[in-house]
PDB file of C-alpha atoms and ligand atoms in Angstrom:
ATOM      1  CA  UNK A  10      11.750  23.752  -3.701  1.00 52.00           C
ATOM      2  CA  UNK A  11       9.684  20.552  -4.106  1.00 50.00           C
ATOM      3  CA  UNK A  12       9.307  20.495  -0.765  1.00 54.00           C
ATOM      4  CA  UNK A  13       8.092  23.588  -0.422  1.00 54.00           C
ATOM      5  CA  UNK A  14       5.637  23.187  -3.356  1.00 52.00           C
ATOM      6  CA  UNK A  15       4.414  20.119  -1.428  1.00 53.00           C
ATOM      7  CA  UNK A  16       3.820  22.085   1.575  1.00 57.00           C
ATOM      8  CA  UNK A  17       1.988  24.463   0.018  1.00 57.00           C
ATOM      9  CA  UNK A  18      -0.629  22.366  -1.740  1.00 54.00           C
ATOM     10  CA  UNK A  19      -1.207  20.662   1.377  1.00 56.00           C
ATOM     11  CA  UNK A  20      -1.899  24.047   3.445  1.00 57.00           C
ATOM     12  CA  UNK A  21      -4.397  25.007   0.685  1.00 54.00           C
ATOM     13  CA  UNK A  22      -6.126  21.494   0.405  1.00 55.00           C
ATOM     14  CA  UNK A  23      -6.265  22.039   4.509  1.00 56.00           C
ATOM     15  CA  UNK A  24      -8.223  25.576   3.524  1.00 56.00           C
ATOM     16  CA  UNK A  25     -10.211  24.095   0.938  1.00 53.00           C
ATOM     17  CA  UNK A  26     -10.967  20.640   2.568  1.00 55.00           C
ATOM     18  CA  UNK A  27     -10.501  21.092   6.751  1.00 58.00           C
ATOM     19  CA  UNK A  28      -9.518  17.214   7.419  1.00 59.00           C
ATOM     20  CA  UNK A  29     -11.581  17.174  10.582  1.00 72.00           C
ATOM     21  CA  UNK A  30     -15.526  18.405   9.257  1.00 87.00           C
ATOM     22  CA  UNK A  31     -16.266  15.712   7.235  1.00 90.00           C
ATOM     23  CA  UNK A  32     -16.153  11.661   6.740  1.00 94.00           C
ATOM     24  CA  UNK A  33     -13.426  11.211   4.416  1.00 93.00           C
ATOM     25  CA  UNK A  34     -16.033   8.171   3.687  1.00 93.00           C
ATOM     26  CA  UNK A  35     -19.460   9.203   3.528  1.00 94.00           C
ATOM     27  CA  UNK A  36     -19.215  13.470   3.720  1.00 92.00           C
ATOM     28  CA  UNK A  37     -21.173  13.579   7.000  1.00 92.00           C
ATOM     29  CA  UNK A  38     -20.461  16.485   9.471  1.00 93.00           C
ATOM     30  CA  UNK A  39     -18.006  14.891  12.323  1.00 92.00           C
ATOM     31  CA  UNK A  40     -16.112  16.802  14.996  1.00 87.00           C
ATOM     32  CA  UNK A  41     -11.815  17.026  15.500  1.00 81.00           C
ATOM     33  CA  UNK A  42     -11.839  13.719  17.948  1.00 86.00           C
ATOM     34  CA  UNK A  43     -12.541  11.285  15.421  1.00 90.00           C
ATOM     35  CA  UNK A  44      -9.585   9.349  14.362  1.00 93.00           C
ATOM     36  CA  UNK A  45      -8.527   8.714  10.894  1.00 94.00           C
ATOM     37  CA  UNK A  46     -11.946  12.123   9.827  1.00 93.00           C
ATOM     38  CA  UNK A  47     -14.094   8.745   9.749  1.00 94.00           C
ATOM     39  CA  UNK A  48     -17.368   8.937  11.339  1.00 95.00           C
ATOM     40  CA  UNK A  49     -19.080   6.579  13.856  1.00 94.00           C
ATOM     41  CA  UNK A  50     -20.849   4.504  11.255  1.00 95.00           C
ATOM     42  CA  UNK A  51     -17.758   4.479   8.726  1.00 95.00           C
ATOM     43  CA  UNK A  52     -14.884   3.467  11.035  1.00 95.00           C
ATOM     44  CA  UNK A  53     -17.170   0.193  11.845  1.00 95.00           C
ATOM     45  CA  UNK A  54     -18.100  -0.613   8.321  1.00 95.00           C
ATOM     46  CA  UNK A  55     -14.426  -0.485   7.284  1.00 95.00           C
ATOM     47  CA  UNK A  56     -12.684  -3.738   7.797  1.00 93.00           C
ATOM     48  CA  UNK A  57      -9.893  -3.943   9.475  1.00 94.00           C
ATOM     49  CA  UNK A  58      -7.190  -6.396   9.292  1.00 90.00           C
ATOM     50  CA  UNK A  59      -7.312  -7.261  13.055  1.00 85.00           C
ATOM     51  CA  UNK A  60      -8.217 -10.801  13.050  1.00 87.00           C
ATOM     52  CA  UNK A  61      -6.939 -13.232  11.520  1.00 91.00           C
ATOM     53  CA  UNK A  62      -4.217 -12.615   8.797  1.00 94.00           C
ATOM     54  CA  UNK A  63      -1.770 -14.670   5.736  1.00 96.00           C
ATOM     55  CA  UNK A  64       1.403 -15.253   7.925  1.00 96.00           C
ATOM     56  CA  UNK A  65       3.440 -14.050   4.728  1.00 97.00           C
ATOM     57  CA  UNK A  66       1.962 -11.492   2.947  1.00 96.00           C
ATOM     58  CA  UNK A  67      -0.442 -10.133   6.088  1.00 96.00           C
ATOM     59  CA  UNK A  68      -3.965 -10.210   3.549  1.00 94.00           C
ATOM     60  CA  UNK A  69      -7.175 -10.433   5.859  1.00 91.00           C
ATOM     61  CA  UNK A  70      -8.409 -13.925   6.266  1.00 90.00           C
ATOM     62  CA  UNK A  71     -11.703 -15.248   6.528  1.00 85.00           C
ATOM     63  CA  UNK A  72     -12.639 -16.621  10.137  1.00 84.00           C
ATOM     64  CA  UNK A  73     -13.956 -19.963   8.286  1.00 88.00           C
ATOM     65  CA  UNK A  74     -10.563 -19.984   6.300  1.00 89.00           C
ATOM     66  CA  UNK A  75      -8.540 -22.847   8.047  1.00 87.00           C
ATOM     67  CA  UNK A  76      -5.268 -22.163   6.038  1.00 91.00           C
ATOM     68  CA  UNK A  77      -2.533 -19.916   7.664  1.00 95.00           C
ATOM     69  CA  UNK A  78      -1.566 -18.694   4.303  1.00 95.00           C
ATOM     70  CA  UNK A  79      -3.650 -17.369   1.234  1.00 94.00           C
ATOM     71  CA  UNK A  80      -3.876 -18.821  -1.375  1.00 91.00           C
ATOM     72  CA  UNK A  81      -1.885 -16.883  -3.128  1.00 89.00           C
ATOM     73  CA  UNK A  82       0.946 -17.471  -1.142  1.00 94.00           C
ATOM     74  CA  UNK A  83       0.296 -21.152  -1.311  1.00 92.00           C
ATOM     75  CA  UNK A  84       0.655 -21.244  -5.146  1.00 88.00           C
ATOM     76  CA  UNK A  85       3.992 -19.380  -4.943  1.00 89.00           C
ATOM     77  CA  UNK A  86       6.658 -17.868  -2.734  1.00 94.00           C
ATOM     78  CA  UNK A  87       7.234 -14.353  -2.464  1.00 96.00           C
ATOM     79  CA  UNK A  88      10.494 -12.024  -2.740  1.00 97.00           C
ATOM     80  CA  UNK A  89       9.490 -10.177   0.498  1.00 98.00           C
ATOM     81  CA  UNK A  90      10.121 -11.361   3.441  1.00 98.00           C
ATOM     82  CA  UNK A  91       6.727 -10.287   4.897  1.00 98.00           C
ATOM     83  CA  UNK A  92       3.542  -8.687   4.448  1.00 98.00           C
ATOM     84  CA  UNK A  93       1.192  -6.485   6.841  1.00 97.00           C
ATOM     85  CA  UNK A  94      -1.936  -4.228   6.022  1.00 97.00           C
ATOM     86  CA  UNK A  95      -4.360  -2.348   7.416  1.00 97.00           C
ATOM     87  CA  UNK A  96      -7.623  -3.076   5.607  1.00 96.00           C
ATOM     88  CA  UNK A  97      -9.263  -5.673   3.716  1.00 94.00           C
ATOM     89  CA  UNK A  98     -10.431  -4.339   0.553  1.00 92.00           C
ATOM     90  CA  UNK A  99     -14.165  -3.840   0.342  1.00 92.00           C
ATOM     91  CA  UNK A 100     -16.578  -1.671  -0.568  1.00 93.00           C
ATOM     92  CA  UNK A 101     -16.234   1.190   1.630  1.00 94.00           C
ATOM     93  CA  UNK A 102     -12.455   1.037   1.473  1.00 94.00           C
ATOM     94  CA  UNK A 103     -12.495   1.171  -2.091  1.00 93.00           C
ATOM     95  CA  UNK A 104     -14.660   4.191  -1.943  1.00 93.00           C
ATOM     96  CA  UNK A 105     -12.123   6.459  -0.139  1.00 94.00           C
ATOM     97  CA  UNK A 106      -8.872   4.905  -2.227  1.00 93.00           C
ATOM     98  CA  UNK A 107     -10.744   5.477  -5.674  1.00 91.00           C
ATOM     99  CA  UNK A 108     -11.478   9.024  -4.162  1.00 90.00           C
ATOM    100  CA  UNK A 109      -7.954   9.519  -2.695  1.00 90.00           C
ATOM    101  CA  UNK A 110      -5.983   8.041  -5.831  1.00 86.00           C
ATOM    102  CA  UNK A 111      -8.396   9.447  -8.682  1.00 85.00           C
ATOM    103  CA  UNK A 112     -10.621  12.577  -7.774  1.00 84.00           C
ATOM    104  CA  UNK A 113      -7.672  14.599  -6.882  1.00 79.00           C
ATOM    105  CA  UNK A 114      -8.493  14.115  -2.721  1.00 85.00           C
ATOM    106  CA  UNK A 115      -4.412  13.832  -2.368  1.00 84.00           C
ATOM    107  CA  UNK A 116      -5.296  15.310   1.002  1.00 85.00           C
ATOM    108  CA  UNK A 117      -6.407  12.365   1.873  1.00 91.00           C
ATOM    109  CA  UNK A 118      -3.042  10.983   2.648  1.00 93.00           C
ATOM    110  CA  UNK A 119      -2.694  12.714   6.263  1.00 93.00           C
ATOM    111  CA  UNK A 120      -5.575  10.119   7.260  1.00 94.00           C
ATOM    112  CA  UNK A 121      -4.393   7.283   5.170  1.00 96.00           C
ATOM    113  CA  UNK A 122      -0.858   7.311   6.760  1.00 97.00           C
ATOM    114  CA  UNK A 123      -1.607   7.862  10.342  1.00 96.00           C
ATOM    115  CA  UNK A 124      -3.126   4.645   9.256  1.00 97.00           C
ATOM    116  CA  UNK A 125      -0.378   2.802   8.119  1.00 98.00           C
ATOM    117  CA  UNK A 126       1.713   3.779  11.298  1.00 98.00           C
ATOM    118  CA  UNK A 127      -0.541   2.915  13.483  1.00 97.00           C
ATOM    119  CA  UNK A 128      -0.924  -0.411  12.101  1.00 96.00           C
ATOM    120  CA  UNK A 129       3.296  -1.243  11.789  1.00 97.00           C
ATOM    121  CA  UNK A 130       4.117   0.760  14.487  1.00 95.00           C
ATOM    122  CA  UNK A 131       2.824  -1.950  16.841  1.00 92.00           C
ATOM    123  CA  UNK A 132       4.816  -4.827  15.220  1.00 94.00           C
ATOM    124  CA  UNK A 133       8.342  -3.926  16.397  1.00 94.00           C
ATOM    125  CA  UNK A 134       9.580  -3.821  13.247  1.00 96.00           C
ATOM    126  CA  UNK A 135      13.074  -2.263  12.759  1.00 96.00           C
ATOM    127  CA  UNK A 136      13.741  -1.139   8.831  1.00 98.00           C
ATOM    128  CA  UNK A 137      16.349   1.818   7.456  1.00 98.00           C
ATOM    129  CA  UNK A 138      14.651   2.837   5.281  1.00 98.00           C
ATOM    130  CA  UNK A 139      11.025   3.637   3.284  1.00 98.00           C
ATOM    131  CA  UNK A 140      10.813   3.381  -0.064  1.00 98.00           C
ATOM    132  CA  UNK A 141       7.213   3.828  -1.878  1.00 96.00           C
ATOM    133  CA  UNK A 142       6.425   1.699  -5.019  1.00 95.00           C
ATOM    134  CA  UNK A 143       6.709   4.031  -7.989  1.00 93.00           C
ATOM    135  CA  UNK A 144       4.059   5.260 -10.361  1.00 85.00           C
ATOM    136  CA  UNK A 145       4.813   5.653 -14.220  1.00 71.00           C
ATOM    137  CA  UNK A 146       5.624   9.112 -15.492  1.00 65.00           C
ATOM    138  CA  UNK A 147       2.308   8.778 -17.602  1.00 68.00           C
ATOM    139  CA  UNK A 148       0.059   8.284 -14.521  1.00 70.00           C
ATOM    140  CA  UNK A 149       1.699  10.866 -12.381  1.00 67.00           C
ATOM    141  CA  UNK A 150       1.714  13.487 -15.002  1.00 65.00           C
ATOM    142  CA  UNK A 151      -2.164  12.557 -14.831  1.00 69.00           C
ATOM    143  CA  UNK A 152      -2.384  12.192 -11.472  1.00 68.00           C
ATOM    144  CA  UNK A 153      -0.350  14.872 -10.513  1.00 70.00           C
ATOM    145  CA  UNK A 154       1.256  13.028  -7.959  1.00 74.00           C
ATOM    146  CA  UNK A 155       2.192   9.290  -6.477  1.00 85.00           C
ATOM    147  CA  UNK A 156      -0.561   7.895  -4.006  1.00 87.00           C
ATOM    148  CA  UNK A 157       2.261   5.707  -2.252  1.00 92.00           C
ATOM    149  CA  UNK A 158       4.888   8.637  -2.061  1.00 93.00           C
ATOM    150  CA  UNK A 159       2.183  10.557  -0.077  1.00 93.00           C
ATOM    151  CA  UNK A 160       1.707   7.710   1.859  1.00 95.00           C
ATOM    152  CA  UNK A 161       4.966   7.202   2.664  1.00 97.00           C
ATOM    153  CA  UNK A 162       5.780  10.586   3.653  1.00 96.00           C
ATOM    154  CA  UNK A 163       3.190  11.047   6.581  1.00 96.00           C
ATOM    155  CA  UNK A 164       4.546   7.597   7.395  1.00 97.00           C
ATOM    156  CA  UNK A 165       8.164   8.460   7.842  1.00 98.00           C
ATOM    157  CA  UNK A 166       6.994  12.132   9.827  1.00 97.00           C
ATOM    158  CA  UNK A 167       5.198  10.057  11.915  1.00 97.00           C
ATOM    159  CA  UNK A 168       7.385   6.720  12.337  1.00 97.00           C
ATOM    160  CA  UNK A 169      10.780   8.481  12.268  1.00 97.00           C
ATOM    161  CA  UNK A 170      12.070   6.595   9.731  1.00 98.00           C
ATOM    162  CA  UNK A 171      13.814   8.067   6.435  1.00 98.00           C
ATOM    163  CA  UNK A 172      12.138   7.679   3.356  1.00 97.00           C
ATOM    164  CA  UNK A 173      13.355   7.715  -0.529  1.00 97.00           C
ATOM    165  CA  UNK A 174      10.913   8.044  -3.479  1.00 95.00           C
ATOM    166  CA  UNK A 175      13.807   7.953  -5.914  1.00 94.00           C
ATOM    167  CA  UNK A 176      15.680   4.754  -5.230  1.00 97.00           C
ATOM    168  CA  UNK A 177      13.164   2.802  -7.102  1.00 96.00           C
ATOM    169  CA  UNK A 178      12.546   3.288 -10.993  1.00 94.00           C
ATOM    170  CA  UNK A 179       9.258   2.723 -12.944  1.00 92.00           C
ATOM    171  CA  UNK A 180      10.952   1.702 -16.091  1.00 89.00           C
ATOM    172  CA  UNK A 181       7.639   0.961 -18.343  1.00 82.00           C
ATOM    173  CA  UNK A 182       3.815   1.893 -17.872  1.00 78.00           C
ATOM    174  CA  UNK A 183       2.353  -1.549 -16.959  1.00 77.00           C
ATOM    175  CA  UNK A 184      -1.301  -2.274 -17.917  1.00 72.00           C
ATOM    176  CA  UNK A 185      -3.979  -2.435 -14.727  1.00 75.00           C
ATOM    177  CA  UNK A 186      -3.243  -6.458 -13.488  1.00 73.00           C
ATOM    178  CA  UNK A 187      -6.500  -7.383 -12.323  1.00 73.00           C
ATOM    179  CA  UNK A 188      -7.910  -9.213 -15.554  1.00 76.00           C
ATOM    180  CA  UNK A 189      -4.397 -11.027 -15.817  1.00 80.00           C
ATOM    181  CA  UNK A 190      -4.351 -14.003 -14.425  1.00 80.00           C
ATOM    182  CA  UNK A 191      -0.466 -15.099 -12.088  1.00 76.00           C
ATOM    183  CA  UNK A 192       1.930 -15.576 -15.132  1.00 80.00           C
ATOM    184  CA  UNK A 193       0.414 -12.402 -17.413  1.00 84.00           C
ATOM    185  CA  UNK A 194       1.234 -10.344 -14.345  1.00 83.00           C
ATOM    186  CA  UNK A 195       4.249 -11.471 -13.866  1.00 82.00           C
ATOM    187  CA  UNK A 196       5.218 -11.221 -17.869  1.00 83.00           C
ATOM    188  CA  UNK A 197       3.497  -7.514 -17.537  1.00 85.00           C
ATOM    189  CA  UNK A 198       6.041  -6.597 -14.750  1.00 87.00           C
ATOM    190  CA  UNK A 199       9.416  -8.288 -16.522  1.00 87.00           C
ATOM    191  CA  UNK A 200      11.520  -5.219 -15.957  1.00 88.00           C
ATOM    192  CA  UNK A 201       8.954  -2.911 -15.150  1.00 92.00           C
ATOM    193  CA  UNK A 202      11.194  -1.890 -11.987  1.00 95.00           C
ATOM    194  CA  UNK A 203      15.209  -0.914 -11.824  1.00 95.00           C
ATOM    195  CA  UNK A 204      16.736   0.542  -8.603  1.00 97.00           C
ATOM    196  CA  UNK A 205      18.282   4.385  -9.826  1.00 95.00           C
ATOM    197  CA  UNK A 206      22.341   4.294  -9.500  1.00 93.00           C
ATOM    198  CA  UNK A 207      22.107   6.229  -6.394  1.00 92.00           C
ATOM    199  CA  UNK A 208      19.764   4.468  -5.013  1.00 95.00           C
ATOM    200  CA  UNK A 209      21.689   0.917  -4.785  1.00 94.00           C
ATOM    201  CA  UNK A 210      24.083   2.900  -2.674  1.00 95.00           C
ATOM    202  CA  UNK A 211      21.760   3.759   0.080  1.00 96.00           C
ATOM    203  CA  UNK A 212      20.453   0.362  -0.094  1.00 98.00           C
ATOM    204  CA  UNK A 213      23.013  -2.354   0.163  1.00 97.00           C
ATOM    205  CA  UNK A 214      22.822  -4.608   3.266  1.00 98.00           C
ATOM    206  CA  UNK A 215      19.997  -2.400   4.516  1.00 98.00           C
ATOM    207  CA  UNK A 216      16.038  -3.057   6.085  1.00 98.00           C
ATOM    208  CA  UNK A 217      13.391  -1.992   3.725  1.00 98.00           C
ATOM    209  CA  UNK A 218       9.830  -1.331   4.215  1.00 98.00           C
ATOM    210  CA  UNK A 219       7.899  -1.139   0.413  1.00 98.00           C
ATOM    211  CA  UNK A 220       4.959   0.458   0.708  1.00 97.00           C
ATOM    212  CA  UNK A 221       1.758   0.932  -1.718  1.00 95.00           C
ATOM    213  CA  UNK A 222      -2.293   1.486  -1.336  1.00 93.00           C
ATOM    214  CA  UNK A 223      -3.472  -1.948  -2.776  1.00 92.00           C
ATOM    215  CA  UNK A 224      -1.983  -5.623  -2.225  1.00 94.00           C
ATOM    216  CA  UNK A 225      -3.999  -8.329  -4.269  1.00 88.00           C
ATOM    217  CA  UNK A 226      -1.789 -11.213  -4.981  1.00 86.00           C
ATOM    218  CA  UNK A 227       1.612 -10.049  -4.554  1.00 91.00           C
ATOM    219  CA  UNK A 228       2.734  -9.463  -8.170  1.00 91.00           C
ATOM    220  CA  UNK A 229       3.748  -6.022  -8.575  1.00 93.00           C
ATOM    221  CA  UNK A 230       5.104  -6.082  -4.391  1.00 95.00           C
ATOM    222  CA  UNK A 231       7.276  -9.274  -6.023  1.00 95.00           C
ATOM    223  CA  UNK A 232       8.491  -7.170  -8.610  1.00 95.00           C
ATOM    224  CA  UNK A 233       9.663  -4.164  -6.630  1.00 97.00           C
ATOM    225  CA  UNK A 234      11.106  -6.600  -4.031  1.00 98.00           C
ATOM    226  CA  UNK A 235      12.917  -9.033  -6.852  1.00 96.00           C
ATOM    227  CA  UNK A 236      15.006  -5.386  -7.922  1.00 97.00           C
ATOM    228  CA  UNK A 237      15.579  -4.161  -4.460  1.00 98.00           C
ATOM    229  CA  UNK A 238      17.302  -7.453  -3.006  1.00 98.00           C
ATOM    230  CA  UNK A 239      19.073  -7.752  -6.729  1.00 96.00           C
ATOM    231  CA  UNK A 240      20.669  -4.456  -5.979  1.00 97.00           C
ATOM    232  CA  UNK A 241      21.442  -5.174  -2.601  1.00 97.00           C
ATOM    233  CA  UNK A 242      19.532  -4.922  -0.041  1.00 98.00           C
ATOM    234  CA  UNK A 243      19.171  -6.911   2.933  1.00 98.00           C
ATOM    235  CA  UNK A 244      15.583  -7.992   3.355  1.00 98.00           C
ATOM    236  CA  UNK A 245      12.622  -6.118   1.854  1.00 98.00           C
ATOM    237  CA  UNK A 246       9.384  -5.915   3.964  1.00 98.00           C
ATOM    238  CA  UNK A 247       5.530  -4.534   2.392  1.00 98.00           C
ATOM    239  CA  UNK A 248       3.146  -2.552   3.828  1.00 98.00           C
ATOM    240  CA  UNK A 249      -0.127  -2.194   2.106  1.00 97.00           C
ATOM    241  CA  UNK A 250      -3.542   0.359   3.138  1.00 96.00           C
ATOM    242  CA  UNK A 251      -5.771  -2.298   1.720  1.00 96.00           C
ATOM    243  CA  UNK A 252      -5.532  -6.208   0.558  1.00 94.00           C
ATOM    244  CA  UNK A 253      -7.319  -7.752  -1.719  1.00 86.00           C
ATOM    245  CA  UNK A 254      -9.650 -10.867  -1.315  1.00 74.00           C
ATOM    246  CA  UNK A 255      -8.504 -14.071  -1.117  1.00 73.00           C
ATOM    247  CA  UNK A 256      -9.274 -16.138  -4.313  1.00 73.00           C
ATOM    248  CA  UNK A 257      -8.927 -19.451  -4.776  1.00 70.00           C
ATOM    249  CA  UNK A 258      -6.728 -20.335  -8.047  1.00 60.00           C
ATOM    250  CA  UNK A 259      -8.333 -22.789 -10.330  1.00 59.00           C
ATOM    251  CA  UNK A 260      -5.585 -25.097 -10.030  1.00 52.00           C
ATOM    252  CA  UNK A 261      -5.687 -25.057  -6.560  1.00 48.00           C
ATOM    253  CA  UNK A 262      -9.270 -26.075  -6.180  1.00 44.00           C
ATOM    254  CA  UNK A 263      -8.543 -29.926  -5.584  1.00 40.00           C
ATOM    255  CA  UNK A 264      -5.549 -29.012  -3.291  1.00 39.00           C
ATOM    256  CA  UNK A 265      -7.746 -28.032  -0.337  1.00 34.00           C
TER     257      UNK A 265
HETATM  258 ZN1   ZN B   7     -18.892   8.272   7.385  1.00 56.94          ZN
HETATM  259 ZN1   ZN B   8      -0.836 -14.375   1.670  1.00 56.94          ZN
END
């Protein structure tokens, strides 16, 4: 039944809003052959994680960055064992994911996840399973539906690989992270996630791939993985649209 619901919406989003007329950036007129519905101009003002990246959590670097991680990851280790993503998060990008995740463009997705195949598709990557970071009860009744379940869906039609949007739990509604500085995230996300009773069953001693739309420094991707491997799985790997910049800590000023 939700299934069908789910196919339904999409064929009258398709009606409503034909993927292939306009940018999904900018709303100018484009024709069926241009990948990912963005428009000459768009595709090359979007930036795309294709240089040089973090060698753990896969965040666009800067070309005058001599570190191979982040700094992030330099200030602390992560529960995944790595990262990858398709975008760095600027201003264009964040134009289309505000659009996609708040203005009710759910249609969006199609685009968005052709985009995430195509960028872990190419990195021989072998995982059993999908599994799309959860969104509160509160903010999907709002929403009307998860932006990383969507996500994840065209994904797994696309990659062959199984997905499950109800192996992991959004126990509590967790404030938005990006006034709180490393340790208020982390105190904001103390048992924030749980993996469902079921779910640990599919789980144990398997591959997963996490997914979401935004990676900034790891804290809610930590979070998700630290409850996955509890429950048993194997190794837990992220995939992310866009990441977000790479800041340099205050404490880490003098260290570089
Ligand atoms: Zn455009
Ligand atoms: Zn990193």
């Amino acid at each position: 039944m939700k299934k069908l619901l789910a196919k339904a919406a999409e064929t009258i989003s398709e009606a409503v809003f034909p993927s292939n007329i306009y940018c999904i950036c900018c709303g100018s007129l484009i024709d069926g052959s241009r990948v990912y519905s963005l428009c000459d101009e768009c595709i090359r003002k979007f930036h795309w994680a294709s240089g040089r990246t973090c060698e753990k959590c896969g965040k666009a670097l800067p070309d005058a960055y001599r570190g191979k991680l982040c700094y992030d990851c330099m200030d602390r280790a992560h529960y995944f064992t790595k990262g990858y993503s398709c975008l760095a998060y600027g201003l264009h990008e964040r134009a289309v994911l505000l659009d996609y995740k708040y203005n009710g463009k759910g249609y969006l997705a199609k685009k968005l996840g052709d985009m995430l195949y195509d960028r872990i598709s190419c990195e021989g990557l072998q995982v059993d399973l999908i599994i799309p970071v959860p969104l509160g009860a509160g903010r999907k009744l709002q929403r009307g539906y998860n932006q990383a379940a969507l996500l994840v869906r065209r994904l797994s039609a696309r990659w062959g690989v199984p997905w499950d949007g109800a192996v992991l739990l959004r126990k509590k509604e967790t404030p938005r992270l990006r006034s709180l500085n490393p340790s208020e995230r982390e105190m904001a996300l103390f048992g924030a996630f749980a993996v469902s009773e079921r779910g640990s069953c599919k789980i144990k001693g398997k591959r997963l791939l996490l997914v979401d739309d935004i990676y900034t420094t790891g804290a809610t991707a930590d979070a998700c993985s630290k409850a996955l491997l509890y429950a048993g799985a194997n190794q837990v790997y992220f995939l992310s649209l866009a990441s977000g910049g790479n800041r340099k800590p205050k404490d880490l000023e003098c260290r570089n």
